[in-house]
Short mmCIF file of C-alpha atoms and ligand atoms in Angstrom, two decimals:
data_model
loop_
_atom_site.label_atom_id
_atom_site.label_comp_id
_atom_site.label_asym_id
_atom_site.label_seq_id
_atom_site.Cartn_x
_atom_site.Cartn_y
_atom_site.Cartn_z
CA UNK F 1 10.39 -12.14 18.79
CA UNK F 2 14.08 -11.27 18.78
CA UNK F 3 15.33 -8.54 16.47
CA UNK F 4 18.72 -7.02 15.90
CA UNK F 5 18.99 -3.41 17.06
CA UNK F 6 19.43 -0.93 14.21
CA UNK F 7 23.12 -0.05 14.05
CA UNK F 8 22.49 3.43 12.78
CA UNK F 9 19.59 5.79 12.14
CA UNK F 10 19.72 8.32 9.34
CA UNK F 11 18.01 11.52 10.42
CA UNK F 12 16.76 13.38 7.40
CA UNK F 13 14.71 16.38 8.50
CA UNK F 14 11.89 14.87 10.57
CA UNK F 15 12.28 11.49 8.90
CA UNK F 16 14.21 8.84 10.79
CA UNK F 17 15.28 5.93 8.63
CA UNK F 18 16.55 3.05 10.76
CA UNK F 19 19.15 0.81 9.21
CA UNK F 20 18.23 -2.77 8.41
CA UNK F 21 17.38 -5.02 11.37
CA UNK F 22 17.54 -8.78 11.03
CA UNK F 23 15.00 -11.07 12.63
CA UNK F 24 17.17 -13.18 14.94
CA UNK F 25 14.41 -15.46 16.16
CA UNK F 26 10.71 -15.66 15.57
CA UNK F 27 10.18 -16.06 19.29
CA UNK F 28 12.36 -15.19 22.27
CA UNK F 29 13.25 -16.05 25.83
CA UNK F 30 12.69 -12.69 27.45
CA UNK F 31 16.35 -12.19 28.42
CA UNK F 32 18.14 -8.85 28.61
CA UNK F 33 20.46 -8.34 25.66
CA UNK F 34 21.99 -5.00 24.67
CA UNK F 35 22.42 -6.08 21.05
CA UNK F 36 18.94 -7.36 20.46
CA UNK F 37 15.40 -6.23 21.05
CA UNK F 38 13.21 -8.81 22.76
CA UNK F 39 9.51 -8.38 22.08
CA UNK F 40 7.13 -10.56 24.06
CA UNK F 41 4.23 -12.37 22.44
CA UNK F 42 1.79 -10.40 24.63
CA UNK F 43 3.13 -7.13 23.22
CA UNK F 44 2.86 -8.46 19.68
CA UNK F 45 -0.67 -9.68 20.28
CA UNK F 46 -1.65 -6.26 21.58
CA UNK F 47 -0.56 -4.70 18.27
CA UNK F 48 -2.11 -7.44 16.12
CA UNK F 49 -5.51 -6.80 17.71
CA UNK F 50 -5.31 -3.20 16.59
CA UNK F 51 -4.18 -4.12 13.06
CA UNK F 52 -5.83 -4.75 9.73
CA UNK F 53 -4.00 -6.55 6.95
CA UNK F 54 -5.03 -5.48 3.47
CA UNK F 55 -4.64 -8.10 0.74
CA UNK F 56 -4.81 -6.60 -2.77
CA UNK F 57 -5.65 -9.28 -5.31
CA UNK F 58 -6.06 -9.38 -9.06
CA UNK F 59 -6.68 -12.74 -10.72
CA UNK F 60 -4.31 -14.67 -8.52
CA UNK F 61 -4.43 -18.42 -8.07
CA UNK F 62 -7.08 -19.16 -5.43
CA UNK F 63 -4.84 -21.67 -3.71
CA UNK F 64 -2.33 -18.89 -3.07
CA UNK F 65 -4.98 -16.52 -1.74
CA UNK F 66 -6.26 -19.34 0.45
CA UNK F 67 -2.81 -19.81 1.96
CA UNK F 68 -2.44 -16.08 2.58
CA UNK F 69 -5.83 -15.79 4.33
CA UNK F 70 -5.08 -18.73 6.58
CA UNK F 71 -1.59 -17.45 7.40
CA UNK F 72 -2.55 -14.00 8.65
CA UNK F 73 -2.66 -14.13 12.48
CA UNK F 74 -6.13 -14.52 13.90
CA UNK F 75 -6.05 -11.33 15.96
CA UNK F 76 -5.80 -9.12 12.87
CA UNK F 77 -8.72 -8.22 10.67
CA UNK F 78 -8.23 -9.13 7.02
CA UNK F 79 -9.39 -6.85 4.23
CA UNK F 80 -9.35 -8.34 0.73
CA UNK F 81 -9.59 -5.78 -2.05
CA UNK F 82 -10.10 -7.52 -5.35
CA UNK F 83 -9.81 -6.26 -8.88
CA UNK F 84 -10.30 -9.71 -10.37
CA UNK F 85 -12.25 -10.69 -13.44
CA UNK F 86 -16.03 -10.63 -13.12
CA UNK F 87 -17.23 -10.83 -16.70
CA UNK F 88 -16.00 -13.84 -18.66
CA UNK F 89 -15.33 -15.79 -15.51
CA UNK F 90 -16.50 -14.55 -12.12
CA UNK F 91 -13.25 -14.93 -10.23
CA UNK F 92 -14.47 -12.44 -7.65
CA UNK F 93 -17.36 -14.75 -6.77
CA UNK F 94 -14.91 -17.54 -6.10
CA UNK F 95 -12.73 -15.28 -3.95
CA UNK F 96 -15.75 -14.24 -1.99
CA UNK F 97 -16.74 -17.84 -1.44
CA UNK F 98 -13.24 -18.59 -0.29
CA UNK F 99 -13.58 -15.74 2.22
CA UNK F 100 -16.90 -16.97 3.60
CA UNK F 101 -15.59 -20.50 3.90
CA UNK F 102 -12.42 -19.39 5.62
CA UNK F 103 -14.51 -17.34 7.99
CA UNK F 104 -16.98 -20.16 8.62
CA UNK F 105 -14.11 -22.37 9.66
CA UNK F 106 -12.03 -19.86 11.59
CA UNK F 107 -14.37 -17.03 12.70
CA UNK F 108 -11.64 -14.53 11.96
CA UNK F 109 -12.83 -11.09 10.90
CA UNK F 110 -12.55 -10.79 7.10
CA UNK F 111 -13.91 -8.12 4.75
CA UNK F 112 -13.92 -8.34 0.98
CA UNK F 113 -14.85 -5.80 -1.65
CA UNK F 114 -14.47 -5.43 -5.41
CA UNK F 115 -12.52 -2.43 -6.70
CA UNK F 116 -14.93 -1.84 -9.59
CA UNK F 117 -18.05 -1.87 -7.44
CA UNK F 118 -20.01 1.19 -8.66
CA UNK F 119 -21.20 1.78 -5.09
CA UNK F 120 -17.57 2.15 -4.04
CA UNK F 121 -16.96 4.69 -6.81
CA UNK F 122 -20.04 6.63 -5.63
CA UNK F 123 -18.81 6.60 -2.06
CA UNK F 124 -15.48 8.14 -3.12
CA UNK F 125 -17.36 10.66 -5.23
CA UNK F 126 -19.66 11.62 -2.35
CA UNK F 127 -16.77 12.34 -0.01
CA UNK F 128 -14.96 14.35 -2.68
CA UNK F 129 -12.03 11.96 -3.22
CA UNK F 130 -12.24 12.03 -6.99
CA UNK F 131 -8.53 11.54 -7.58
CA UNK F 132 -9.04 7.79 -7.29
CA UNK F 133 -11.76 7.65 -9.94
CA UNK F 134 -11.38 6.84 -13.63
CA UNK F 135 -10.61 10.10 -15.40
CA UNK F 136 -12.52 9.51 -18.65
CA UNK F 137 -15.69 8.86 -16.75
CA UNK F 138 -15.21 12.02 -14.74
CA UNK F 139 -14.70 14.19 -17.82
CA UNK F 140 -17.71 12.74 -19.56
CA UNK F 141 -19.91 13.41 -16.62
CA UNK F 142 -18.97 16.87 -15.51
CA UNK F 143 -21.78 18.66 -17.38
CA UNK F 144 -24.76 16.95 -15.79
CA UNK F 145 -23.15 16.33 -12.49
CA UNK F 146 -24.84 18.86 -10.23
CA UNK F 147 -28.38 18.02 -11.24
CA UNK F 148 -27.73 14.30 -11.07
CA UNK F 149 -26.35 14.56 -7.61
CA UNK F 150 -29.25 16.46 -6.16
CA UNK F 151 -31.82 14.18 -7.68
CA UNK F 152 -29.75 11.26 -6.45
CA UNK F 153 -30.13 12.19 -2.85
CA UNK F 154 -33.88 12.11 -2.98
CA UNK F 155 -34.53 9.33 -5.41
CA UNK F 156 -32.06 6.78 -4.00
CA UNK F 157 -32.21 3.62 -6.08
CA UNK F 158 -33.31 5.23 -9.32
CA UNK F 159 -30.08 7.12 -9.75
CA UNK F 160 -28.23 3.83 -9.92
CA UNK F 161 -27.57 4.36 -13.59
CA UNK F 162 -25.86 7.70 -13.11
CA UNK F 163 -23.92 6.49 -10.14
CA UNK F 164 -22.49 3.68 -12.26
CA UNK F 165 -20.38 6.38 -13.86
CA UNK F 166 -18.08 6.53 -10.85
CA UNK F 167 -15.57 3.76 -10.92
CA UNK F 168 -12.27 3.43 -9.11
CA UNK F 169 -9.25 3.20 -11.44
CA UNK F 170 -7.33 -0.03 -11.88
CA UNK F 171 -4.16 -0.34 -9.86
CA UNK F 172 -2.69 -1.94 -6.79
CA UNK F 173 -2.27 1.40 -5.06
CA UNK F 174 -5.93 2.27 -5.61
CA UNK F 175 -6.86 -1.08 -4.08
CA UNK F 176 -4.64 -0.32 -1.11
CA UNK F 177 -6.38 3.00 -0.50
CA UNK F 178 -9.76 1.24 -0.48
CA UNK F 179 -8.30 -1.14 2.08
CA UNK F 180 -7.06 1.73 4.23
CA UNK F 181 -10.51 3.27 4.39
CA UNK F 182 -12.11 -0.03 5.39
CA UNK F 183 -9.41 -0.44 8.05
CA UNK F 184 -10.23 3.01 9.35
CA UNK F 185 -13.92 2.15 9.43
CA UNK F 186 -13.00 -0.72 11.76
CA UNK F 187 -11.13 1.72 13.98
CA UNK F 188 -7.73 0.08 13.41
CA UNK F 189 -4.51 1.81 14.48
CA UNK F 190 -2.15 -0.11 12.22
CA UNK F 191 -2.56 -1.06 8.56
CA UNK F 192 -0.37 -3.62 6.85
CA UNK F 193 -0.26 -4.98 3.31
CA UNK F 194 0.38 -8.51 2.12
CA UNK F 195 0.28 -9.61 -1.51
CA UNK F 196 -2.05 -12.43 -2.50
CA UNK F 197 0.47 -14.17 -4.77
CA UNK F 198 2.68 -15.53 -2.02
CA UNK F 199 3.61 -19.20 -2.33
CA UNK F 200 4.61 -19.71 1.30
CA UNK F 201 1.92 -19.10 3.94
CA UNK F 202 4.46 -19.34 6.75
CA UNK F 203 6.30 -16.38 5.25
CA UNK F 204 3.11 -14.29 5.21
CA UNK F 205 2.60 -15.03 8.88
CA UNK F 206 6.12 -13.88 9.59
CA UNK F 207 5.64 -10.66 7.64
CA UNK F 208 2.67 -9.72 9.80
CA UNK F 209 4.59 -10.51 12.99
CA UNK F 210 7.48 -8.39 11.70
CA UNK F 211 5.09 -5.47 11.17
CA UNK F 212 3.86 -5.83 14.74
CA UNK F 213 7.45 -6.01 16.05
CA UNK F 214 8.28 -2.77 14.23
CA UNK F 215 5.35 -0.97 15.85
CA UNK F 216 6.37 -2.30 19.26
CA UNK F 217 9.78 -0.65 18.78
CA UNK F 218 8.42 2.62 17.49
CA UNK F 219 8.51 5.72 19.64
CA UNK F 220 6.48 7.90 17.29
CA UNK F 221 2.78 7.50 16.47
CA UNK F 222 3.79 8.21 12.88
CA UNK F 223 5.73 5.18 11.79
CA UNK F 224 6.16 2.71 9.01
CA UNK F 225 7.60 -0.81 8.82
CA UNK F 226 9.05 -2.02 5.53
CA UNK F 227 10.27 -5.52 4.86
CA UNK F 228 13.42 -6.57 3.10
CA UNK F 229 13.48 -10.16 1.86
CA UNK F 230 16.36 -12.19 3.05
CA UNK F 231 16.26 -14.00 -0.27
CA UNK F 232 14.09 -14.03 -3.36
CA UNK F 233 14.72 -17.52 -4.69
CA UNK F 234 14.68 -18.11 -8.45
CA UNK F 235 14.94 -21.26 -10.49
CA UNK F 236 18.23 -21.16 -12.39
CA UNK F 237 18.95 -24.20 -14.55
CA UNK F 238 16.50 -26.34 -12.58
CA UNK F 239 18.06 -25.47 -9.24
CA UNK F 240 16.85 -22.99 -6.67
CA UNK F 241 19.16 -20.02 -6.50
CA UNK F 242 18.75 -17.85 -3.40
CA UNK F 243 19.00 -14.43 -4.94
CA UNK F 244 19.52 -11.51 -2.61
CA UNK F 245 18.68 -8.50 -4.73
CA UNK F 246 16.15 -7.80 -7.43
CA UNK F 247 17.03 -5.45 -10.28
CA UNK F 248 14.24 -3.02 -9.53
CA UNK F 249 14.87 -2.67 -5.82
CA UNK F 250 18.61 -2.32 -6.27
CA UNK F 251 18.18 0.58 -8.67
CA UNK F 252 15.40 2.28 -6.70
CA UNK F 253 17.39 2.11 -3.47
CA UNK F 254 20.50 3.45 -5.14
CA UNK F 255 18.76 6.63 -6.26
CA UNK F 256 16.74 7.14 -3.08
CA UNK F 257 20.05 6.95 -1.20
CA UNK F 258 21.62 9.36 -3.65
CA UNK F 259 18.83 11.83 -2.86
CA UNK F 260 19.70 11.69 0.84
CA UNK F 261 23.46 11.69 0.24
CA UNK F 262 23.47 14.77 -1.97
CA UNK F 263 21.30 16.66 0.52
CA UNK F 264 23.25 15.81 3.65
CA UNK F 265 26.70 15.69 2.05
CA UNK F 266 27.33 12.27 3.57
CA UNK F 267 27.08 9.16 1.48
CA UNK F 268 24.55 6.65 2.76
CA UNK F 269 23.14 3.29 1.81
CA UNK F 270 20.48 3.29 4.51
CA UNK F 271 17.46 2.81 2.24
CA UNK F 272 17.09 -0.80 1.20
CA UNK F 273 13.32 -1.12 0.99
CA UNK F 274 12.41 1.31 -1.79
CA UNK F 275 10.02 -1.11 -3.47
CA UNK F 276 8.84 -2.99 -0.37
CA UNK F 277 5.40 -4.25 -1.36
CA UNK F 278 5.02 -5.77 2.07
CA UNK F 279 4.88 -2.83 4.44
CA UNK F 280 2.71 -1.42 7.20
CA UNK F 281 2.03 1.98 8.66
CA UNK F 282 0.22 3.56 11.56
CA UNK F 283 -3.21 4.88 10.65
CA UNK F 284 -2.07 8.32 11.76
CA UNK F 285 0.74 8.29 9.22
CA UNK F 286 -1.50 6.70 6.56
CA UNK F 287 -3.89 9.62 7.06
CA UNK F 288 -1.46 12.32 6.10
CA UNK F 289 0.47 10.76 3.23
CA UNK F 290 -0.14 11.30 -0.46
CA UNK F 291 -0.16 8.17 -2.59
CA UNK F 292 1.11 7.47 -6.02
CA UNK F 293 -0.75 5.25 -8.43
CA UNK F 294 -0.25 1.57 -9.31
CA UNK F 295 3.10 0.00 -8.45
CA UNK F 296 4.91 3.27 -7.71
CA UNK F 297 3.16 3.66 -4.37
CA UNK F 298 6.04 2.17 -2.36
CA UNK F 299 8.99 4.21 -3.69
CA UNK F 300 6.77 7.28 -3.58
CA UNK F 301 6.37 6.86 0.20
CA UNK F 302 10.00 7.90 0.56
CA UNK F 303 9.77 10.66 -2.01
CA UNK F 304 6.68 12.07 -0.33
CA UNK F 305 8.24 11.95 3.13
CA UNK F 306 11.47 13.52 1.87
CA UNK F 307 9.50 16.27 0.12
CA UNK F 308 7.23 17.02 3.00
CA UNK F 309 9.33 16.23 6.06
CA UNK F 310 12.87 16.32 4.68
CA UNK F 311 15.49 18.87 5.76
CA UNK F 312 14.11 22.41 5.95
CA UNK F 313 16.95 24.19 4.15
CA UNK F 314 16.71 21.84 1.21
CA UNK F 315 12.97 22.30 1.16
CA UNK F 316 13.26 26.06 1.09
CA UNK F 317 15.81 26.13 -1.71
CA UNK F 318 13.71 23.71 -3.68
CA UNK F 319 10.56 25.74 -3.01
CA UNK F 320 10.57 27.49 -6.37
CA UNK F 321 11.15 24.34 -8.35
CA UNK F 322 8.69 22.34 -6.36
CA UNK F 323 5.89 24.81 -5.80
CA UNK F 324 3.61 23.18 -8.32
CA UNK F 325 4.70 19.69 -7.35
CA UNK F 326 3.02 19.94 -4.00
CA UNK F 327 -0.03 20.32 -6.23
CA UNK F 328 -2.06 17.22 -5.60
CA UNK F 329 -2.26 17.54 -1.88
CA UNK F 330 -2.77 21.27 -1.94
CA UNK F 331 -5.53 21.17 -4.52
CA UNK F 332 -7.30 18.39 -2.67
CA UNK F 333 -6.95 19.97 0.71
CA UNK F 334 -8.13 23.36 -0.48
CA UNK F 335 -11.24 21.75 -1.84
CA UNK F 336 -11.84 20.15 1.50
CA UNK F 337 -11.72 23.49 3.29
CA UNK F 338 -11.56 22.92 7.04
CA UNK F 339 -10.22 19.42 6.52
CA UNK F 340 -7.09 21.01 5.18
CA UNK F 341 -6.54 22.39 8.66
CA UNK F 342 -6.91 18.87 10.05
CA UNK F 343 -4.30 17.37 7.75
CA UNK F 344 -1.95 20.30 8.26
CA UNK F 345 -2.27 20.01 12.02
CA UNK F 346 -1.51 16.30 11.84
CA UNK F 347 1.48 17.06 9.60
CA UNK F 348 2.97 19.52 12.03
CA UNK F 349 2.42 17.03 14.85
CA UNK F 350 4.23 14.45 12.73
CA UNK F 351 7.07 16.87 12.02
CA UNK F 352 7.49 17.38 15.77
CA UNK F 353 7.15 13.75 16.76
CA UNK F 354 9.31 12.53 13.86
CA UNK F 355 8.43 9.86 11.33
CA UNK F 356 10.10 6.55 11.96
CA UNK F 357 10.84 4.06 9.21
CA UNK F 358 11.86 0.56 10.26
CA UNK F 359 13.42 -1.80 7.74
CA UNK F 360 13.27 -5.41 8.81
CA UNK F 361 14.99 -8.31 7.10
CA UNK F 362 12.68 -11.31 7.15
CA UNK F 363 13.81 -14.74 8.19
CA UNK F 364 11.72 -16.36 5.48
CA UNK F 365 12.54 -16.01 1.80
CA UNK F 366 10.02 -14.40 -0.53
CA UNK F 367 8.58 -16.69 -3.15
CA UNK F 368 5.87 -15.24 -5.30
CA UNK F 369 4.31 -15.50 -8.74
CA UNK F 370 6.67 -14.04 -11.38
CA UNK F 371 4.90 -11.43 -13.49
CA UNK F 372 7.37 -11.08 -16.37
CA UNK F 373 9.77 -8.55 -17.87
CA UNK F 374 7.21 -5.90 -18.84
CA UNK F 375 6.05 -5.67 -15.24
CA UNK F 376 9.64 -5.32 -14.01
CA UNK F 377 10.35 -2.54 -16.50
CA UNK F 378 7.19 -0.72 -15.54
CA UNK F 379 8.17 -0.84 -11.88
CA UNK F 380 11.71 0.28 -12.64
CA UNK F 381 10.83 3.27 -14.82
CA UNK F 382 7.98 4.20 -12.46
CA UNK F 383 10.33 4.22 -9.48
CA UNK F 384 12.98 6.28 -11.30
CA UNK F 385 10.33 8.72 -12.35
CA UNK F 386 9.34 9.21 -8.71
CA UNK F 387 12.92 10.00 -7.73
CA UNK F 388 13.40 12.34 -10.68
CA UNK F 389 10.34 14.33 -9.67
CA UNK F 390 11.24 14.54 -6.00
CA UNK F 391 11.45 18.08 -4.79
CA UNK F 392 14.87 17.45 -3.33
CA UNK F 393 16.22 15.97 -6.56
CA UNK F 394 18.99 18.32 -7.72
CA UNK F 395 20.50 18.52 -11.19
CA UNK F 396 23.24 16.06 -10.34
CA UNK F 397 20.84 13.33 -9.24
CA UNK F 398 18.60 14.12 -12.19
CA UNK F 399 21.47 13.59 -14.61
CA UNK F 400 22.33 10.31 -12.91
CA UNK F 401 18.75 9.09 -13.11
CA UNK F 402 18.59 10.07 -16.78
CA UNK F 403 21.83 8.21 -17.47
CA UNK F 404 20.36 5.14 -15.81
CA UNK F 405 17.35 5.47 -18.00
CA UNK F 406 19.50 5.73 -21.13
CA UNK F 407 20.78 2.30 -20.34
CA UNK F 408 17.37 0.72 -20.04
CA UNK F 409 16.70 -1.58 -22.93
CA UNK F 410 12.98 -1.20 -22.57
CA UNK F 411 13.21 2.50 -23.40
CA UNK F 412 15.87 2.28 -26.11
CA UNK F 413 13.42 2.14 -28.97
CA UNK F 414 10.43 3.80 -27.46
CA UNK F 415 11.15 7.51 -27.81
CA UNK F 416 7.64 8.46 -27.01
CA UNK F 417 7.79 6.67 -23.69
CA UNK F 418 11.04 8.48 -22.93
CA UNK F 419 9.62 11.91 -23.47
CA UNK F 420 6.50 11.10 -21.48
CA UNK F 421 8.61 9.73 -18.73
CA UNK F 422 10.15 12.98 -17.58
CA UNK F 423 6.80 14.60 -16.96
CA UNK F 424 5.26 14.92 -13.56
CA UNK F 425 3.68 11.77 -12.14
CA UNK F 426 0.08 11.97 -13.21
CA UNK F 427 -1.93 10.56 -10.40
CA UNK F 428 -0.80 11.59 -6.98
CA UNK F 429 -3.67 11.01 -4.63
CA UNK F 430 -4.20 13.34 -1.68
CA UNK F 431 -4.21 12.24 1.96
CA UNK F 432 -7.06 9.98 3.00
CA UNK F 433 -7.17 11.76 6.35
CA UNK F 434 -9.49 14.31 4.85
CA UNK F 435 -12.13 11.75 4.00
CA UNK F 436 -15.16 11.59 6.28
CA UNK F 437 -15.10 7.85 6.88
CA UNK F 438 -18.55 7.79 8.46
CA UNK F 439 -20.08 9.34 5.37
CA UNK F 440 -18.02 7.12 3.10
CA UNK F 441 -19.24 3.97 4.85
CA UNK F 442 -22.83 5.16 4.89
CA UNK F 443 -22.84 5.61 1.12
CA UNK F 444 -20.89 2.41 0.63
CA UNK F 445 -23.24 0.33 2.75
CA UNK F 446 -26.28 1.65 0.97
CA UNK F 447 -24.97 1.27 -2.57
CA UNK F 448 -22.30 -1.43 -2.62
CA UNK F 449 -23.09 -4.74 -4.25
CA UNK F 450 -19.82 -6.48 -3.47
CA UNK F 451 -18.96 -5.60 0.13
CA UNK F 452 -19.02 -8.50 2.54
CA UNK F 453 -18.10 -8.34 6.19
CA UNK F 454 -17.54 -11.49 8.20
CA UNK F 455 -17.19 -10.50 11.84
CA UNK F 456 -14.94 -12.11 14.38
CA UNK F 457 -16.67 -14.88 16.28
CA UNK F 458 -19.82 -14.78 14.15
CA UNK F 459 -20.67 -17.95 12.30
CA UNK F 460 -22.26 -16.20 9.35
CA UNK F 461 -21.12 -13.29 7.20
CA UNK F 462 -23.08 -10.10 6.76
CA UNK F 463 -23.89 -9.25 3.18
CA UNK F 464 -24.71 -5.61 2.70
CA UNK F 465 -27.52 -5.63 0.19
CA UNK F 466 -27.56 -2.73 -2.17
CA UNK F 467 -30.23 -0.10 -1.72
CA UNK F 468 -31.94 -1.82 1.15
CA UNK F 469 -29.22 -1.28 3.72
CA UNK F 470 -30.26 -4.54 5.36
CA UNK F 471 -28.17 -7.58 5.85
CA UNK F 472 -28.62 -11.24 5.11
CA UNK F 473 -26.41 -14.16 5.99
CA UNK F 474 -24.28 -15.89 3.43
CA UNK F 475 -22.68 -19.30 3.49
CA UNK F 476 -21.35 -21.23 0.60
CA UNK F 477 -19.81 -24.55 -0.19
CA UNK F 478 -18.24 -23.76 -3.55
CA UNK F 479 -14.61 -23.55 -2.58
CA UNK F 480 -13.50 -25.42 0.49
CA UNK F 481 -9.96 -24.83 1.59
P1 LIG T 501 4.94 -7.57 -7.36
O1 LIG T 501 4.82 -8.67 -6.37
O2 LIG T 501 5.33 -6.28 -6.76
O3 LIG T 501 5.76 -7.95 -8.53
O4 LIG T 501 3.50 -7.26 -7.94
P2 LIG T 501 2.23 -8.22 -8.14
O5 LIG T 501 1.83 -8.15 -9.56
O6 LIG T 501 2.44 -9.55 -7.54
O7 LIG T 501 1.12 -7.41 -7.34
C1 LIG T 501 1.10 -7.31 -5.96
C2 LIG T 501 -0.30 -7.65 -5.45
O8 LIG T 501 -1.24 -6.69 -5.92
C3 LIG T 501 -0.80 -9.01 -5.94
O9 LIG T 501 -1.49 -9.64 -4.88
C4 LIG T 501 -1.73 -8.64 -7.07
O10 LIG T 501 -2.75 -9.60 -7.26
C5 LIG T 501 -2.31 -7.33 -6.58
N1 LIG T 501 -2.80 -6.41 -7.65
C6 LIG T 501 -2.21 -6.12 -8.83
N2 LIG T 501 -2.96 -5.21 -9.52
C7 LIG T 501 -4.04 -4.92 -8.75
C8 LIG T 501 -5.19 -4.06 -8.90
O11 LIG T 501 -5.38 -3.36 -9.89
N3 LIG T 501 -6.06 -4.01 -7.84
C9 LIG T 501 -5.91 -4.77 -6.71
N4 LIG T 501 -6.85 -4.68 -5.76
N5 LIG T 501 -4.85 -5.60 -6.55
C10 LIG T 501 -3.93 -5.67 -7.55
CO1 LIG T 502 4.00 -10.52 -6.51
#
């Protein structure tokens, strides 16, 4: 692969944000070139083998999911995390059949799980990662919790009813966290994300190669690759218009850049991937980050990194304001006792090594299912809210963000939404590094009813049967790609 060198790197505390790099060619000739980085296919393959690609999916067209599964390079493991309908129409069953068929034909490693699997909720509960669970259920259960838990350990199956109480919340971000844990259970070093609603399989393949290229360039074990679409084509008066910027990303980037500019005193436009849904990170970085809920996960990556690894002086002056904002991680880590030490140690290692963010402009355009105005507004207000609540956000940036908000039609009428908006983001989930993955998988394997693992090279998939911990083979002919 041949990529442009980044022209400039913004150093913001321990965070290094590389300026946009274009993909010059999807392959390369192996020639020396001071202006471009040549990455051989062997190098890329080496990274792909250590990567898992998580595909979050919620009621997407199966033909699109099919294209995505077939486009992801063979050397990666695929992890599908579904929050699709199971009641009126069992979409999850169809997705699962698609997975087994794809695996039967390709022998690529693919895992699939359902987000609302009660066994999955129990596994998170057992390892103490309650921040991902539905709140109402938690509140309702607190009283009888202790007794239930103890009995549960001895009685196994019979506590099924109580364990049903633990369910993972809805949300793309929550699905992504599930995917990260499964990737860790496979021992992967790199975790990437690809949406299931992509119309062009060839583009998905490129995204994964771009991730790998980013990791090949990285000098730090704590790095992240974020993609910027070359174009996001739209149909305008029955013609394809190759649009460059979306409204949400333009606004998010503007304010993330303003955060950096006001801190350093030098104006910058370095951030152009604030809302990059397609991104990847090293497992070591994934382990120590906090995650925001739903669609705000991507802009929050920056906010978290600025807060935690941004310039020291700014951090100290913002200490008073932000003391309680570090809340989620602190509370979680304290609960985890010694694990706090682990995360803290990793964080100081990261601060020393530096955190690298690569922003790569894809060669392929991004064509995906359009989800409507409400979705766009939700993403926009969510992203602004993240910036507003950043520890480094001074009064000037706050006033600018508020002014932006004033102009938003969606919030013109809805005063209640406006007042709620300024509050602290509600669900910031602590680092997954503190989760004991072995324990998590043990509980998951013994209580999950939706987890399916199709290993590389095997001709049949392993179904983990609930309660029995034994496996049977599954093949299906329902949906043939
Ligand atoms: P956009 O592309 O950023 O506008 O957002 P999409 O609505 O396309 O969502 C991105 C991906 O996340 C798609 O593949 C969705 O199917 C998937 N997704 C959305 N909500 C959920 C959810 O609650 N859980 C999971 N697992 N996936 C979700
Ligand atoms: Co989409």
